[in-house]
mmCIF file with all atom_site columns, C-alpha atoms in Angstrom:
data_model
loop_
_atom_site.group_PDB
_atom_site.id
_atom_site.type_symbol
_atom_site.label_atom_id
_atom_site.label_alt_id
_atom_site.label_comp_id
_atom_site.label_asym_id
_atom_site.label_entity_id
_atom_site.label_seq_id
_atom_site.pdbx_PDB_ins_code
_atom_site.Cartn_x
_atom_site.Cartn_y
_atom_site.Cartn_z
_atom_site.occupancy
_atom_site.B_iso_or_equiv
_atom_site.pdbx_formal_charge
_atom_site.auth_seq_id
_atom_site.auth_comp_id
_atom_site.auth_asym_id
_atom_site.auth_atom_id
_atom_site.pdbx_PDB_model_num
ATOM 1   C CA . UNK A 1 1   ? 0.000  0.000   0.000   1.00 43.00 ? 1   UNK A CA 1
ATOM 2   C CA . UNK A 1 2   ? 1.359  3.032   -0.853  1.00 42.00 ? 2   UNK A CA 1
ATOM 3   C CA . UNK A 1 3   ? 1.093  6.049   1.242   1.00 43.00 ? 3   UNK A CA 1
ATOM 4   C CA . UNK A 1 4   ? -0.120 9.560   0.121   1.00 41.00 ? 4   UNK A CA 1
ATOM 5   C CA . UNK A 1 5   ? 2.475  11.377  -1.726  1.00 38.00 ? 5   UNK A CA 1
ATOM 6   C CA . UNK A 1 6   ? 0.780  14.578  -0.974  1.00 38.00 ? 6   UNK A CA 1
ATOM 7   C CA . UNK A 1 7   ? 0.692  13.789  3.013   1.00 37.00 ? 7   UNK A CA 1
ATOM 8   C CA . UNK A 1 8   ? 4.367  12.399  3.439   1.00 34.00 ? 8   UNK A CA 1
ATOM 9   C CA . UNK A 1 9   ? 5.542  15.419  1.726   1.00 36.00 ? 9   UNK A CA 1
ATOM 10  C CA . UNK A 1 10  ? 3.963  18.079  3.839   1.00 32.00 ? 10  UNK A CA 1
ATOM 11  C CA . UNK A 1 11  ? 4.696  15.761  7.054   1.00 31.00 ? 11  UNK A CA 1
ATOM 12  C CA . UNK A 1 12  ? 8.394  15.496  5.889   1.00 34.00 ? 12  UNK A CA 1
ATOM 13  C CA . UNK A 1 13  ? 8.921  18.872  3.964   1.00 37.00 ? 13  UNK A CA 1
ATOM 14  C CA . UNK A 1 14  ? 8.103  20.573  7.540   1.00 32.00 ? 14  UNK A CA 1
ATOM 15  C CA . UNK A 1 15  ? 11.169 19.423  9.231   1.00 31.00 ? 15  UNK A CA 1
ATOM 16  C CA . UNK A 1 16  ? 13.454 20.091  6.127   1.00 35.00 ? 16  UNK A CA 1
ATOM 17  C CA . UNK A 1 17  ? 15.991 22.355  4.850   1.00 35.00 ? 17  UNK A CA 1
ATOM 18  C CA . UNK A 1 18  ? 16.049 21.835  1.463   1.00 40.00 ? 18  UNK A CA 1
ATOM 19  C CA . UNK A 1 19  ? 18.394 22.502  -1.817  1.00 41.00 ? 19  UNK A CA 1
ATOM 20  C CA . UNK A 1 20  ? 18.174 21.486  -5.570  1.00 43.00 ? 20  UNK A CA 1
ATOM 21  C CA . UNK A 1 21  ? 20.684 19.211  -6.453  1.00 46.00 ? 21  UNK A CA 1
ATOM 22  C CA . UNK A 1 22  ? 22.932 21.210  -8.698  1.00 42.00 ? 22  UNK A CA 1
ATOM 23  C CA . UNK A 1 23  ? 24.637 18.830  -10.938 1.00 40.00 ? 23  UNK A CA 1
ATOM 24  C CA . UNK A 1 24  ? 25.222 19.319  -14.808 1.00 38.00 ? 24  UNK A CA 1
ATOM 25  C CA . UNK A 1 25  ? 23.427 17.590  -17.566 1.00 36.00 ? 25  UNK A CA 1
ATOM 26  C CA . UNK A 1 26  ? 25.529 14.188  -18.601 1.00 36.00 ? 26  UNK A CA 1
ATOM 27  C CA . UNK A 1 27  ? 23.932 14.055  -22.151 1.00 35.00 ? 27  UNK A CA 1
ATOM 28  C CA . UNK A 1 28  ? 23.238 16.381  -24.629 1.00 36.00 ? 28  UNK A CA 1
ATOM 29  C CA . UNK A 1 29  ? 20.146 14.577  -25.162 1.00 33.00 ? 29  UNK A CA 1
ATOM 30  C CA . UNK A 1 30  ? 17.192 17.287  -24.980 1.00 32.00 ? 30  UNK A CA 1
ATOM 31  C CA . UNK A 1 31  ? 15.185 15.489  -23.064 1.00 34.00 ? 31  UNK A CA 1
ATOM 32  C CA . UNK A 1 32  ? 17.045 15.347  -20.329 1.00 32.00 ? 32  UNK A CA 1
ATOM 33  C CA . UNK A 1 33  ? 16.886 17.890  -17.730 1.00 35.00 ? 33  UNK A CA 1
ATOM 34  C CA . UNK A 1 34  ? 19.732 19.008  -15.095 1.00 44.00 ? 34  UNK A CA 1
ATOM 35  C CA . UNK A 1 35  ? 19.690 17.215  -12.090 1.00 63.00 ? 35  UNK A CA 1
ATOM 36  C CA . UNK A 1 36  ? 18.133 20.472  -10.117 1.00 60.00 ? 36  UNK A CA 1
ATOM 37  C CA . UNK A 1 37  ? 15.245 20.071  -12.436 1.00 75.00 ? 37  UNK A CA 1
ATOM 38  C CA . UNK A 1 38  ? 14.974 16.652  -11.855 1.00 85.00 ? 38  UNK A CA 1
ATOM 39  C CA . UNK A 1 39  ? 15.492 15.888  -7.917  1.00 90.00 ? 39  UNK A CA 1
ATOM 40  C CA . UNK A 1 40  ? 15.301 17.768  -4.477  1.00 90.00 ? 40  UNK A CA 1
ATOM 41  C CA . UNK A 1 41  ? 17.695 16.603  -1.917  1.00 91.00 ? 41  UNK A CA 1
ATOM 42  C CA . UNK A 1 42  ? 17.127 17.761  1.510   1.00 90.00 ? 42  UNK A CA 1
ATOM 43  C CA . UNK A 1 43  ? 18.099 17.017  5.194   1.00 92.00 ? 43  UNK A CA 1
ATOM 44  C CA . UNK A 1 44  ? 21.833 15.797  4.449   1.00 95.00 ? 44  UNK A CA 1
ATOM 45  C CA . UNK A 1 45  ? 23.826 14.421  7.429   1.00 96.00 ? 45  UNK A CA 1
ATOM 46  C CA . UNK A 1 46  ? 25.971 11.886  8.403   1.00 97.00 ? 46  UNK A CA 1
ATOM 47  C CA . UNK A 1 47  ? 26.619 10.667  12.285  1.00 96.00 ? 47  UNK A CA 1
ATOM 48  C CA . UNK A 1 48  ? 29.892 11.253  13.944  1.00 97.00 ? 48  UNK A CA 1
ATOM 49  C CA . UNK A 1 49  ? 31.626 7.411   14.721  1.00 97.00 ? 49  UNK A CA 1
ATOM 50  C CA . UNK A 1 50  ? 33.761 6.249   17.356  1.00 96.00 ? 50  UNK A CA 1
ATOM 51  C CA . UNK A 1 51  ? 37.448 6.321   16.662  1.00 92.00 ? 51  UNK A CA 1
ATOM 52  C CA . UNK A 1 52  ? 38.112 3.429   15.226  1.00 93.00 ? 52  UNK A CA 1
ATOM 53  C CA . UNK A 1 53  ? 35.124 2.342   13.170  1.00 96.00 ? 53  UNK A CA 1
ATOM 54  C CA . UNK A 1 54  ? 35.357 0.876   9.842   1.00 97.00 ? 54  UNK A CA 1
ATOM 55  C CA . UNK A 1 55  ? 31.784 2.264   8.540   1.00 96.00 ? 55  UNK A CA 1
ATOM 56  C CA . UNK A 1 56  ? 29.539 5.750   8.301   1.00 97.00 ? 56  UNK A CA 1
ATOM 57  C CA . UNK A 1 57  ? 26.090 6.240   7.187   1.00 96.00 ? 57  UNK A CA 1
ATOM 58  C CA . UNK A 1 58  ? 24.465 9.534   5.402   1.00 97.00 ? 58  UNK A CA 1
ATOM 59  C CA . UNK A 1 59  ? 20.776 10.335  5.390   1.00 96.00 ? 59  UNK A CA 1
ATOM 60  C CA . UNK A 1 60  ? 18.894 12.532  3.545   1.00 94.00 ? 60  UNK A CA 1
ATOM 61  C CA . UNK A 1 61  ? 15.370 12.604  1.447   1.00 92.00 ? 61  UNK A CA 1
ATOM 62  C CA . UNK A 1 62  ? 14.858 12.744  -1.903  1.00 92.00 ? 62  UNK A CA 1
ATOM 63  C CA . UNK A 1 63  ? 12.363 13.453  -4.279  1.00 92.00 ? 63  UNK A CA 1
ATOM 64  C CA . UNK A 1 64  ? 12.000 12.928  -7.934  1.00 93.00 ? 64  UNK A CA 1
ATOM 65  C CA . UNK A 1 65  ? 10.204 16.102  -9.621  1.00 91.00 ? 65  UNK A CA 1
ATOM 66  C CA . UNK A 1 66  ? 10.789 14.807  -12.905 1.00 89.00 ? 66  UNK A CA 1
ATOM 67  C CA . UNK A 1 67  ? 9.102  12.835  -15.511 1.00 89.00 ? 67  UNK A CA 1
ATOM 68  C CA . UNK A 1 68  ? 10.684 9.750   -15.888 1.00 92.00 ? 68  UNK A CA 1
ATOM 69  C CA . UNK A 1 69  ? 12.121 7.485   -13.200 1.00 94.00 ? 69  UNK A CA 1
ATOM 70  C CA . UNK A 1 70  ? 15.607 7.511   -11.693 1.00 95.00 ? 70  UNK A CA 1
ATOM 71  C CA . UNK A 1 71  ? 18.318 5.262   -10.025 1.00 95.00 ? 71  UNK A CA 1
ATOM 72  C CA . UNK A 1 72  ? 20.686 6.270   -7.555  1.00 95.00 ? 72  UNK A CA 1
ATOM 73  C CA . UNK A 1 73  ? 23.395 3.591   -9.084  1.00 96.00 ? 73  UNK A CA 1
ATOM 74  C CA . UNK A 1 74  ? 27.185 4.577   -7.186  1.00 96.00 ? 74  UNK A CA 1
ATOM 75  C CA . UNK A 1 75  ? 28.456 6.858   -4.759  1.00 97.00 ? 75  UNK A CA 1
ATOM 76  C CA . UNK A 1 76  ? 31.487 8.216   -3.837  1.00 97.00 ? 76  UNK A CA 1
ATOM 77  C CA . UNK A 1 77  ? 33.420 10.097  -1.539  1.00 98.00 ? 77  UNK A CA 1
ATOM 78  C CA . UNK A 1 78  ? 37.124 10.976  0.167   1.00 97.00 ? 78  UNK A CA 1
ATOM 79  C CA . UNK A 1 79  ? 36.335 9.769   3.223   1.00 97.00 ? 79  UNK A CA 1
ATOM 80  C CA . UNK A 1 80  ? 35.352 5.983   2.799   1.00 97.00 ? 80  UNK A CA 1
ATOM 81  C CA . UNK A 1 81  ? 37.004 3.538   0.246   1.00 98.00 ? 81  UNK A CA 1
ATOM 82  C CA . UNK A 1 82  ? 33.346 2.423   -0.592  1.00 97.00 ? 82  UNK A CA 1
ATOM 83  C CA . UNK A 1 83  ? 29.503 3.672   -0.799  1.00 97.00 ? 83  UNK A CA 1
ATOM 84  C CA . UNK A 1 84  ? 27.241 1.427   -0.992  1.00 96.00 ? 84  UNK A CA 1
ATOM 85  C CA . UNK A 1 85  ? 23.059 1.771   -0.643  1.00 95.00 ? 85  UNK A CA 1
ATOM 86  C CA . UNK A 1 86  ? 21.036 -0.385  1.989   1.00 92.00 ? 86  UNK A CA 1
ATOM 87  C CA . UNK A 1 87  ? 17.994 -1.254  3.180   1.00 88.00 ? 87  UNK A CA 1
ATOM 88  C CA . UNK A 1 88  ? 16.980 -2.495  6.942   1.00 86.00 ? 88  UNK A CA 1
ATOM 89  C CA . UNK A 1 89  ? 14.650 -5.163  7.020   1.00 83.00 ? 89  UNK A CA 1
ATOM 90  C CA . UNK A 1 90  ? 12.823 -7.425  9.908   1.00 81.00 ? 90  UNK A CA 1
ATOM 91  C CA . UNK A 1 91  ? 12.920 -11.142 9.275   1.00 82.00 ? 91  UNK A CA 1
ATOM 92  C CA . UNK A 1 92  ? 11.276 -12.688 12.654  1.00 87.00 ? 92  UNK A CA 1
ATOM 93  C CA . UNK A 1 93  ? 12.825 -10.685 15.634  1.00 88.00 ? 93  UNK A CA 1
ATOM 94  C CA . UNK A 1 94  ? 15.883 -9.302  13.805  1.00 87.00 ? 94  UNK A CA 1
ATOM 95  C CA . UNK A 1 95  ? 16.727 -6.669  12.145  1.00 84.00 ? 95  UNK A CA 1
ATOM 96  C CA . UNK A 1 96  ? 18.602 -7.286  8.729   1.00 84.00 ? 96  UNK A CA 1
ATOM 97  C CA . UNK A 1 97  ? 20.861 -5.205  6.590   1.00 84.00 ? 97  UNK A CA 1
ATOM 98  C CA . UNK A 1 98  ? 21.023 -5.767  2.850   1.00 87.00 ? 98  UNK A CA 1
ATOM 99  C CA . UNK A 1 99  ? 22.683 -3.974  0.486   1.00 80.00 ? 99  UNK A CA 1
ATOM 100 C CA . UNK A 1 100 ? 21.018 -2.881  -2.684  1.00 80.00 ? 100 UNK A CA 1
ATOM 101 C CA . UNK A 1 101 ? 23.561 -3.703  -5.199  1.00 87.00 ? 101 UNK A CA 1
ATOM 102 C CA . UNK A 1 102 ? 21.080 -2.613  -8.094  1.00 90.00 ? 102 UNK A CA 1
ATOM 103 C CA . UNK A 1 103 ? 20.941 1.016   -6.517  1.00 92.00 ? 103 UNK A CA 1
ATOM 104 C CA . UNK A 1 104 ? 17.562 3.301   -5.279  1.00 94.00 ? 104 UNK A CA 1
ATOM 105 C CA . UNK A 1 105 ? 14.685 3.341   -8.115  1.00 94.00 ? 105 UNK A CA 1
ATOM 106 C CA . UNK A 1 106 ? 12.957 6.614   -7.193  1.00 92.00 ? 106 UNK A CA 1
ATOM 107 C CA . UNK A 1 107 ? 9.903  7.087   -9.559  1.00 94.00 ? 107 UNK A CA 1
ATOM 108 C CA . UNK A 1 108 ? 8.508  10.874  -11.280 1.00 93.00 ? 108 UNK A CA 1
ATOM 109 C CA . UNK A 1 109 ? 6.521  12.303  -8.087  1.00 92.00 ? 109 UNK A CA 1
ATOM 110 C CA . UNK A 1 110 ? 7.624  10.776  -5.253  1.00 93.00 ? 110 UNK A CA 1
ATOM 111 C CA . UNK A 1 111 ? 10.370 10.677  -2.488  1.00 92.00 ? 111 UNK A CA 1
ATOM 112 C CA . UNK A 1 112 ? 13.355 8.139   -0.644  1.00 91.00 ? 112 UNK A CA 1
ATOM 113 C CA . UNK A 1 113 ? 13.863 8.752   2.799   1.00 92.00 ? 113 UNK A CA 1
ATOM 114 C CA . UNK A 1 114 ? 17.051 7.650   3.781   1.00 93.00 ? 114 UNK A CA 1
ATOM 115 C CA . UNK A 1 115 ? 17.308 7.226   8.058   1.00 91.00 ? 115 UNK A CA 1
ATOM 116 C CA . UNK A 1 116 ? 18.931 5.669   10.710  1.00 90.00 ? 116 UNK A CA 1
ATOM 117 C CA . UNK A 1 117 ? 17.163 2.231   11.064  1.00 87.00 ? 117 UNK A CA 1
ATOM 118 C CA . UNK A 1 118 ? 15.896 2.180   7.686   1.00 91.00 ? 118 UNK A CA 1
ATOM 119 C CA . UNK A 1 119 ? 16.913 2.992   3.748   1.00 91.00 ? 119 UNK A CA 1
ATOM 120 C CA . UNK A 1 120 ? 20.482 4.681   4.052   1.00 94.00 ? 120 UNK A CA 1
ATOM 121 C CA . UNK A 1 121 ? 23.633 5.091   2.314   1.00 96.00 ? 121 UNK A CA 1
ATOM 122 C CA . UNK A 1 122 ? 26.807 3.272   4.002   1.00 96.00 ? 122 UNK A CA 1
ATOM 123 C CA . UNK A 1 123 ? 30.140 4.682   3.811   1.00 97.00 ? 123 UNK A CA 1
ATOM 124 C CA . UNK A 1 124 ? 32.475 1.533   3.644   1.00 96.00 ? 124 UNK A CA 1
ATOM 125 C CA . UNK A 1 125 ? 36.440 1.855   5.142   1.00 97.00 ? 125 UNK A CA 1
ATOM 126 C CA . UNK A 1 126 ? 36.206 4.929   7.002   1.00 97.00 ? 126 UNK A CA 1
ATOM 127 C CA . UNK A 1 127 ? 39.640 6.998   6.377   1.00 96.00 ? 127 UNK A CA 1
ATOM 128 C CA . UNK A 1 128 ? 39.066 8.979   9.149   1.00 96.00 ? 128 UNK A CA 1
ATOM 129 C CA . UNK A 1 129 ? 36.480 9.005   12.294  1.00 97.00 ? 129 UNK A CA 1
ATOM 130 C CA . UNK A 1 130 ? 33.028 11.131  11.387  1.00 97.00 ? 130 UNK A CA 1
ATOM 131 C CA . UNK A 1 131 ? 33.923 14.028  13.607  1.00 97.00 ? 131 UNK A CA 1
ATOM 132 C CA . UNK A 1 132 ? 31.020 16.164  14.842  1.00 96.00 ? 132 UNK A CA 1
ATOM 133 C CA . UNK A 1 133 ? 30.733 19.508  13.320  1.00 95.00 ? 133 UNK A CA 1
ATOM 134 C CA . UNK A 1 134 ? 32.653 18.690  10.401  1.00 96.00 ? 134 UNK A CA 1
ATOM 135 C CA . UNK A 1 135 ? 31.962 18.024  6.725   1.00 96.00 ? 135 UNK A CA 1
ATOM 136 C CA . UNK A 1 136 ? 32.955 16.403  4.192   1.00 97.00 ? 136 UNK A CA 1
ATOM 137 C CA . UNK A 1 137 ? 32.000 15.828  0.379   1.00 97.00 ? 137 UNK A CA 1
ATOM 138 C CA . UNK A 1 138 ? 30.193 13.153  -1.158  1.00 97.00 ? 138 UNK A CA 1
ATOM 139 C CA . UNK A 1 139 ? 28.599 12.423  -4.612  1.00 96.00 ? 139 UNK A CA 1
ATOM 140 C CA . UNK A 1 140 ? 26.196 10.312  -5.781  1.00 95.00 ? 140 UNK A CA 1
ATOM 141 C CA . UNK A 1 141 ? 25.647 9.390   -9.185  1.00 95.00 ? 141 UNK A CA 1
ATOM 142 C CA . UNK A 1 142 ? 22.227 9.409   -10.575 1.00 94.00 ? 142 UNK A CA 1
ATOM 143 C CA . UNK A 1 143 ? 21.171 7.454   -13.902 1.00 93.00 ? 143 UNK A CA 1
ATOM 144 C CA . UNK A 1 144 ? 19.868 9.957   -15.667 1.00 91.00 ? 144 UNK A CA 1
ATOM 145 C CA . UNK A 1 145 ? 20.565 13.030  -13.488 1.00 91.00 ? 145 UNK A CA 1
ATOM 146 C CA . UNK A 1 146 ? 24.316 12.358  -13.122 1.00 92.00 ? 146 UNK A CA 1
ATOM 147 C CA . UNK A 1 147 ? 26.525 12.991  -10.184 1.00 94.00 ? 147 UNK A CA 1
ATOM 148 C CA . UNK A 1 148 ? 25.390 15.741  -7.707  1.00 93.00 ? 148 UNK A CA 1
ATOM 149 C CA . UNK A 1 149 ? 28.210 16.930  -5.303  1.00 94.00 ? 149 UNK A CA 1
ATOM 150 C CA . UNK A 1 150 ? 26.616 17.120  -1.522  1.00 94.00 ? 150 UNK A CA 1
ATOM 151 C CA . UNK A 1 151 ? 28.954 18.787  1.328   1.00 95.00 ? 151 UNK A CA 1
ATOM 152 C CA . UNK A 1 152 ? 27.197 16.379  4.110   1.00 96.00 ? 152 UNK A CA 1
ATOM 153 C CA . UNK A 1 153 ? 27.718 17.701  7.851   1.00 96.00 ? 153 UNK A CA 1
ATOM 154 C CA . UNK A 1 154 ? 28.151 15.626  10.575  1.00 96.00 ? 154 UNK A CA 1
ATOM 155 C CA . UNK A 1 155 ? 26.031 15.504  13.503  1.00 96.00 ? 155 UNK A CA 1
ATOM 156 C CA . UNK A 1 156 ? 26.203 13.615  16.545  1.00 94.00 ? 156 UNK A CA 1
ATOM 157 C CA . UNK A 1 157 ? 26.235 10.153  17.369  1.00 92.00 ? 157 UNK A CA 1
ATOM 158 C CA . UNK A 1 158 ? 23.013 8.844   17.693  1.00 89.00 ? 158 UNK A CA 1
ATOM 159 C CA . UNK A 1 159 ? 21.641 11.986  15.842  1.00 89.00 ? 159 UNK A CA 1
ATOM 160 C CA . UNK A 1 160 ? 18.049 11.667  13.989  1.00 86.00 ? 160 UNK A CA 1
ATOM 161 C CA . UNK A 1 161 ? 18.615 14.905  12.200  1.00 85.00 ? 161 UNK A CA 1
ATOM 162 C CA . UNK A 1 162 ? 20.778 17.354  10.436  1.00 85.00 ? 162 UNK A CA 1
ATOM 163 C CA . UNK A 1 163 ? 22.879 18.802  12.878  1.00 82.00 ? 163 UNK A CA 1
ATOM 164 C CA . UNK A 1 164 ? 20.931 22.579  14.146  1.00 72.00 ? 164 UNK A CA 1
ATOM 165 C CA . UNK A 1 165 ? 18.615 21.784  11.526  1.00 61.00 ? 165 UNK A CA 1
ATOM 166 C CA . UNK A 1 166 ? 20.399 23.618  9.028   1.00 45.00 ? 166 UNK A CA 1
ATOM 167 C CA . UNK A 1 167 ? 21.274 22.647  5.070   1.00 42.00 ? 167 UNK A CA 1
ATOM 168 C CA . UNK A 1 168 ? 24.709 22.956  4.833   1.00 36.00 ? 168 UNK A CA 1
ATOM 169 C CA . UNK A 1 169 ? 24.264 23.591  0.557   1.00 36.00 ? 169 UNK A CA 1
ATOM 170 C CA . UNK A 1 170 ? 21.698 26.445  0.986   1.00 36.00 ? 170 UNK A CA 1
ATOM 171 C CA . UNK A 1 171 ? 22.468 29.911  1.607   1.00 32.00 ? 171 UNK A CA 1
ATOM 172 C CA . UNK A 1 172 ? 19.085 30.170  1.233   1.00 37.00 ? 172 UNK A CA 1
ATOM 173 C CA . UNK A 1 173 ? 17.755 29.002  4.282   1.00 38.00 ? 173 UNK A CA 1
ATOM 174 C CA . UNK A 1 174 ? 14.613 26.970  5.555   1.00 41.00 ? 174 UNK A CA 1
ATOM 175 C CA . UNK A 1 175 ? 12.885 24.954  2.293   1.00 43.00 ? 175 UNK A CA 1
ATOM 176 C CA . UNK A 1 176 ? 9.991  26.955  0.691   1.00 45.00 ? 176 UNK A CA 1
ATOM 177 C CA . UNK A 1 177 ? 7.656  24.335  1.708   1.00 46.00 ? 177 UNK A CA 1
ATOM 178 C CA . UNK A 1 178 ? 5.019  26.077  -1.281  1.00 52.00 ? 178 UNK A CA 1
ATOM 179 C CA . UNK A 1 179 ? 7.652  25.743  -3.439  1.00 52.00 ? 179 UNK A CA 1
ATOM 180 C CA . UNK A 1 180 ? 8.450  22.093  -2.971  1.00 55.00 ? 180 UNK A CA 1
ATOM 181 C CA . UNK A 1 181 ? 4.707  21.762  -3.367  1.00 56.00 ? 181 UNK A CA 1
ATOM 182 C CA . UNK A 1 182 ? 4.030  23.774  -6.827  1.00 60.00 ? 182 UNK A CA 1
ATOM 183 C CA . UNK A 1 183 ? 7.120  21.608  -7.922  1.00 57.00 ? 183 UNK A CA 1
ATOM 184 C CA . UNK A 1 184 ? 5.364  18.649  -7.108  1.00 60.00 ? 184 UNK A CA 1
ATOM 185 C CA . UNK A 1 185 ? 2.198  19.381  -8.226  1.00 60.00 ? 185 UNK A CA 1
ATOM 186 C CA . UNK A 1 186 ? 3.661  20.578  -11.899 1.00 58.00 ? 186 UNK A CA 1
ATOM 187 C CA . UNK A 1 187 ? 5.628  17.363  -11.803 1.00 53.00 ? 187 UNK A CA 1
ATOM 188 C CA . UNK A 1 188 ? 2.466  15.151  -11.197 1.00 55.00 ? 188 UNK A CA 1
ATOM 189 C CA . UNK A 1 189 ? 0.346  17.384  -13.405 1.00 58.00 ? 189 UNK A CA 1
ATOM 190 C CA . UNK A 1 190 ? 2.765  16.749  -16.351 1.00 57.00 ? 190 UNK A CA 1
ATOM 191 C CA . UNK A 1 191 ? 2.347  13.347  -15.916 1.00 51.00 ? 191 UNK A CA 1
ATOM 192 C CA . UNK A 1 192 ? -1.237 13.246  -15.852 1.00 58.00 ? 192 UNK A CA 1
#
């Protein structure tokens, strides 16, 4: 069952900061929009880790306001030797972690949440501890958007949210939640 796009984006948007990714076009196929036409990324962090540990996660939501489908396929980033997507799931009375070795489908009109506990993207063979307060850079590659460069900040262990619950890649400030929305609603319109 799939919940209501309209809901989960109000309920979600109203704790966000939010910027457009800015990536450039990788085709000169006219069809094929820039990445900031194409997908919102908002509420980027990562949790500071103990000294010596060998993984990270980031989190963030994403939404596709375009009109075809997209794949978050590869990541990469200074600070890990790897990036790879998971999912958490419960078989019986455990929680599992699988990786998603086929990437993040995110369809025209709707949004990924990536959060502790649940979808997220895994930083494999830390370099260096996650140090709170710091950031550090990080793209991911997109299938038909291309890469988009994210400075990611790094909040505390244990944190549930961007650190101050600030955007780190807007100047801008908070998300214009009517914005997001008229995006939306043109996106699903289009498609209609």
């Amino acid at each position: 069952m799939k919940p209501n796009l309209k809901g989960v984006v109000l309920v979600v948007c109203a704790s966000l900061l939010s910027v457009p990714a800015g990536a450039q076009e990788t085709s000169s196929s006219p069809d094929l929009a820039t990445a900031s036409d194409m997908l919102e990324i908002s509420d980027i962090f990562a949790r500071a880790t103990p000294p010596n540990a060998p993984t990270g996660a980031v989190y963030f939501s994403l939404v596709n306001l375009g009109e075809q489908p997209d794949r978050l396929i590869a990541g990469t980033t200074p600070m890990a030797q790897d990036v790879q997507f998971h999912s958490m799931m419960k078989e019986g009375d455990v929680m599992q972690m699988r990786q998603l070795v086929d990437g993040v489908e995110i369809a025209p009109g709707e949004m990924q949440t990536f959060s502790p506990g649940a979808l997220h993207v895994m930083l494999i063979g830390l370099q260096q501890p996650l140090v709170e307060g710091d950031t550090f850079s990080l793209t991911l590659e997109f299938e038909h958007a291309g890469p988009v460069e994210l400075d990611v900040p790094i909040a505390g262990i244990g944190a549930r949210s961007a650190p101050g619950g600030a955007n780190p890649l807007s100047s801008e400030g908070p998300v214009d939640h009517d914005r997001l929305q008229s995006r939306l609603n043109k996106s699903n319109r289009s498609r209609q």
